[in-house]
Coordinates of C-alpha atoms in Angstrom, one line a residue:
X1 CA 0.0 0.0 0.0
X2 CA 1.5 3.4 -0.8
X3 CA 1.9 6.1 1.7
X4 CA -0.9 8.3 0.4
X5 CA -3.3 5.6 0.5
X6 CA -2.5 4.9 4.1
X7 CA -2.9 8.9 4.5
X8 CA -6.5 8.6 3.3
X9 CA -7.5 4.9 5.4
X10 CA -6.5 7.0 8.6
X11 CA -8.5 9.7 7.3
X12 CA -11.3 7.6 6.4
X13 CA -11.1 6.5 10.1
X14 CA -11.0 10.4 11.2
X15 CA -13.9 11.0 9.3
X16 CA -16.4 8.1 10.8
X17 CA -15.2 9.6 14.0
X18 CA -16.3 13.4 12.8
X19 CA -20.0 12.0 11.4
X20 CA -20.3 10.6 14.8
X21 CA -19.7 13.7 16.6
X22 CA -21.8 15.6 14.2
X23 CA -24.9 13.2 14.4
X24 CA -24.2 13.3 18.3
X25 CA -24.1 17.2 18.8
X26 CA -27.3 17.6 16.3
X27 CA -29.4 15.2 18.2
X28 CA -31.5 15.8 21.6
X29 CA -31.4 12.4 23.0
X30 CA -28.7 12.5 24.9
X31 CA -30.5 11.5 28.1
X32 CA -34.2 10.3 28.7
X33 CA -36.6 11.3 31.9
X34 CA -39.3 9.5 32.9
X35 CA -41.4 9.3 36.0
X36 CA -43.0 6.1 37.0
X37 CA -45.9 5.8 34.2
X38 CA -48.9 5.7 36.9
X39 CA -47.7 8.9 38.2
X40 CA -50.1 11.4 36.8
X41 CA -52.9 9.2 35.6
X42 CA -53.8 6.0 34.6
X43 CA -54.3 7.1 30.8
X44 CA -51.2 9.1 29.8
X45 CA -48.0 9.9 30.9
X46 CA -45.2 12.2 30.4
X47 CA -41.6 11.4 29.4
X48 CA -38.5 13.9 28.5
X49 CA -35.6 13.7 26.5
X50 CA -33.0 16.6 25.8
X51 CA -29.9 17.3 24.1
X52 CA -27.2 20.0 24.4
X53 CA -29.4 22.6 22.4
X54 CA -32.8 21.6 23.1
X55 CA -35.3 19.5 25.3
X56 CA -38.8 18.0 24.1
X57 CA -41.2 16.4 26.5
X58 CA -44.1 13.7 24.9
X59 CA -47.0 12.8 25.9
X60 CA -47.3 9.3 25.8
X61 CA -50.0 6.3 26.2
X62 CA -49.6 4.1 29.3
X63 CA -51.6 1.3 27.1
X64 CA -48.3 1.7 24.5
X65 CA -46.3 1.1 27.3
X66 CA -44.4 -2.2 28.2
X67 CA -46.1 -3.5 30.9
X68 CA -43.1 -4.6 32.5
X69 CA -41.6 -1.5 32.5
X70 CA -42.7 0.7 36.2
X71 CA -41.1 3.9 34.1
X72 CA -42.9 6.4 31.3
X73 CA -41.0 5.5 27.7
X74 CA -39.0 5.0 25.8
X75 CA -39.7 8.3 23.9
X76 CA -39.5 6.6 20.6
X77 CA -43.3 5.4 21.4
X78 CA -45.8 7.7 19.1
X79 CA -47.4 10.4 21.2
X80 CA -47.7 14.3 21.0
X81 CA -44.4 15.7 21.4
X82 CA -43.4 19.1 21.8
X83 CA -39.6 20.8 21.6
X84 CA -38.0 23.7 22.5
X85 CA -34.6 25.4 22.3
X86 CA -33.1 25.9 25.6
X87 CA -32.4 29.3 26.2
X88 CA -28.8 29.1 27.8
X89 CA -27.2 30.8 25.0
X90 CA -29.7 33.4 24.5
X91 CA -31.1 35.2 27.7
X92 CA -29.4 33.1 29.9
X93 CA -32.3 31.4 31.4
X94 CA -32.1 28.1 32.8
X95 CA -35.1 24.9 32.0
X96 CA -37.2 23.5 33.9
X97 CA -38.4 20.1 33.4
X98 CA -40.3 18.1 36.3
X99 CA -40.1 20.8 38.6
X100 CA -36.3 20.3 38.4
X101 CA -33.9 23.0 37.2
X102 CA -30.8 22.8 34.6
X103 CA -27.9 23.9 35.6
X104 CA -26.8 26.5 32.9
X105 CA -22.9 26.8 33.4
X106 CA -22.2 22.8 33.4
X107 CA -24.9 22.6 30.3
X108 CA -23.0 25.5 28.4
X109 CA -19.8 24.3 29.2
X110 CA -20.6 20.8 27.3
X111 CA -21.8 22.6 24.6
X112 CA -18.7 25.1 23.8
X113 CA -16.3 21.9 24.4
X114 CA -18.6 19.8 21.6
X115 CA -18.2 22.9 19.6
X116 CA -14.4 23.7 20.0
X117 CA -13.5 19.9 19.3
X118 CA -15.7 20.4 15.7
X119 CA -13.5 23.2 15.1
X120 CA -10.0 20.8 16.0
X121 CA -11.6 18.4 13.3
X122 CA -11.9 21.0 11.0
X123 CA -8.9 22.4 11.2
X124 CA -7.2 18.5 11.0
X125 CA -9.0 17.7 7.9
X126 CA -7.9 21.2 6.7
X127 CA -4.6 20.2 7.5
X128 CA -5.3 16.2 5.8
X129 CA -6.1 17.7 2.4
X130 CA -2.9 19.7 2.3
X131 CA -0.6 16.9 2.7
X132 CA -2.6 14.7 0.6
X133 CA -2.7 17.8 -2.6
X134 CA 0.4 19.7 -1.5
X135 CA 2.2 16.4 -0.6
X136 CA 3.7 18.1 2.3
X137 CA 3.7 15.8 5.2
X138 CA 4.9 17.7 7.9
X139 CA 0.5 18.8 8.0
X140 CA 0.1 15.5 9.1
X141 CA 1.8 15.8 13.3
X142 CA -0.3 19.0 13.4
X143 CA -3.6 17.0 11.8
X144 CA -2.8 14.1 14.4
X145 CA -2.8 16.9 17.4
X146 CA -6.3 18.3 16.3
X147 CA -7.8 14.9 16.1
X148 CA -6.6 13.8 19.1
X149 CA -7.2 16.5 21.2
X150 CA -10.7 17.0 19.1
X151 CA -11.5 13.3 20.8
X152 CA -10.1 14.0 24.1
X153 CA -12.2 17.1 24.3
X154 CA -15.5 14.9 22.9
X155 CA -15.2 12.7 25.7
X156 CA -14.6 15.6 28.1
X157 CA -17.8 17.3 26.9
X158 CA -19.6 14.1 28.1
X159 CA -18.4 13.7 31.4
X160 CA -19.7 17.6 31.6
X161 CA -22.6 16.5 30.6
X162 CA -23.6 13.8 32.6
X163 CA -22.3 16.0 35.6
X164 CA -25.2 18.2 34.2
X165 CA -27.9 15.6 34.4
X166 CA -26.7 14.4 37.8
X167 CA -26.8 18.1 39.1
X168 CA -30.4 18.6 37.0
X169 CA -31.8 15.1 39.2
X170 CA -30.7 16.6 42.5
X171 CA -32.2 19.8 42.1
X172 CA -35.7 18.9 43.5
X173 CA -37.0 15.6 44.6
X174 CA -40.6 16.2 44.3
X175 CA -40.7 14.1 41.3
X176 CA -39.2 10.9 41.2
X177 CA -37.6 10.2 38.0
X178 CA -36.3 7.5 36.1
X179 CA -33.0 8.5 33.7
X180 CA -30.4 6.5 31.4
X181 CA -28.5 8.0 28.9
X182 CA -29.5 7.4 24.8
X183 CA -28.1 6.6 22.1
X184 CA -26.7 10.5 21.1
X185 CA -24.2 10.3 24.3
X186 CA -23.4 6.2 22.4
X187 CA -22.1 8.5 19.0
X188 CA -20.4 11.1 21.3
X189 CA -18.2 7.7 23.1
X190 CA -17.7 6.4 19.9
X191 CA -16.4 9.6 18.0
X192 CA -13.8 10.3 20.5
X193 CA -12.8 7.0 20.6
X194 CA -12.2 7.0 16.7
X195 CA -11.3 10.4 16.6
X196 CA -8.1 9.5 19.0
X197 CA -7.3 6.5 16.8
X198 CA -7.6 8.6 13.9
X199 CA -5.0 11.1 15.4
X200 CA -3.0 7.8 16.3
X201 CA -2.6 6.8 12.8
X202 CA -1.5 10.4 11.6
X203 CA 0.7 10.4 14.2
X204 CA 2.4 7.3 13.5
X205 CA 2.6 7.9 9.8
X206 CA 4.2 11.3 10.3
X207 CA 7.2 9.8 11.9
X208 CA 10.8 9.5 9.8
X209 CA 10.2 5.8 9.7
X210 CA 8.5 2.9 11.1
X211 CA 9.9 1.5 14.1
X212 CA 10.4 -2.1 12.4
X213 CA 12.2 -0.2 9.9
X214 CA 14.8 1.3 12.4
X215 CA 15.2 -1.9 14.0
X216 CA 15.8 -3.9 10.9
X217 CA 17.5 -1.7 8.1
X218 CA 17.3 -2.9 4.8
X219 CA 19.6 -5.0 3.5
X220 CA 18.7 -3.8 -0.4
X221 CA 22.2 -3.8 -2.2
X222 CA 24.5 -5.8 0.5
X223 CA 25.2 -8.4 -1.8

């Protein structure tokens, strides 16, 4: 295989890891609320979900629900949803949801971290395309420092926000509620994961040679 085609497997690898991250950010389901499904009445109940932009509670049937399952959801059941854009980054107001309140500066702080690690990306795949048309391969250590610290940072956003959704549970206890994190905050895990591999790869293409190669020079004209 020749070096630029190992250039663009590692940023094929790079990429999955950015789709991730963008699929993750763009979607609200990053964590699911629901209070037992008998709570309000017998007929319907009321499950949440939310993301790092916006929230959307649904209305759901209790007859739709699993009756195994003591908790309102999952939220992909049909029933009358409603969403809204949280207002963090606007007037600076925080949500509430259950009679529980988001806490804005954790929430925020999630946010800008998923949003500086899209730039990193960015500016690594900017640096990608260089060395592949420019052939200039010193791009590829600074490409390998964006990716990896774009992952690093990924994952870092999702420790924040889980912090957030502990802090949001603890806020009131008048509601009891049921929570478990979907299947946005699975694509977030992944990316970074990827996205540090990715970064790997750069990294260990970018050196002068392999490491089997300096430990067994060629023996190409000895004879």
């Amino acid at each position: 295989m020749c070096f630029s085609h190992k250039i663009k497997l590692a940023f094929f690898v790079a990429i999955v890891g950015v789709v991730l991250t963008v699929l993750g950010v763009g979607t609200e389901f990053w964590v699911e609320l629901a209070p037992p499904k008998n709570f309000y009445n017998n007929q319907t109940c009321l499950t949440a979900h939310y993301g790092l932009w916006k929230g959307c509670t649904k209305t759901l049937w209790v007859s739709d629900i699993d009756p195994e399952r003591e908790s309102c959801g999952p939220a992909e059941l049909p029933g009358e949803s409603n969403c809204t854009y949280f207002k963090f980054f606007t007037t600076g107001e925080n949500t509430v949801m259950f009679q529980k309140t988001t806490h804005k500066n954790l929430n925020v702080a999630a946010a800008m971290l998923a949003l500086f690690s899209l730039f990193l990306m960015v500016m690594g795949a900017i640096c990608i395309t260089m060395a592949l048309s420019k052939e200039i391969l010193f791009f590829l250590k600074p490409a390998s420092i964006c990716f990896i610290l774009s992952g690093v940072m990924v994952l870092i956003a999702l420790l924040v926000f889980h912090q957030s959704v502990l802090s949001f549970l603890a806020s009131d206890h008048t509601v009891p509620l049921h929570h478990e994190l979907s299947w946005s905050v699975s694509c977030i895990g992944c990316a970074g994961a990827v996205l540090i591999v990715g970064g790997i790869l750069f990294l260990l293409l970018a050196l002068p040679c392999s490491p089997w190669q300096r430990c067994l020079p060629h023996k190409e004209g000895s004879s």
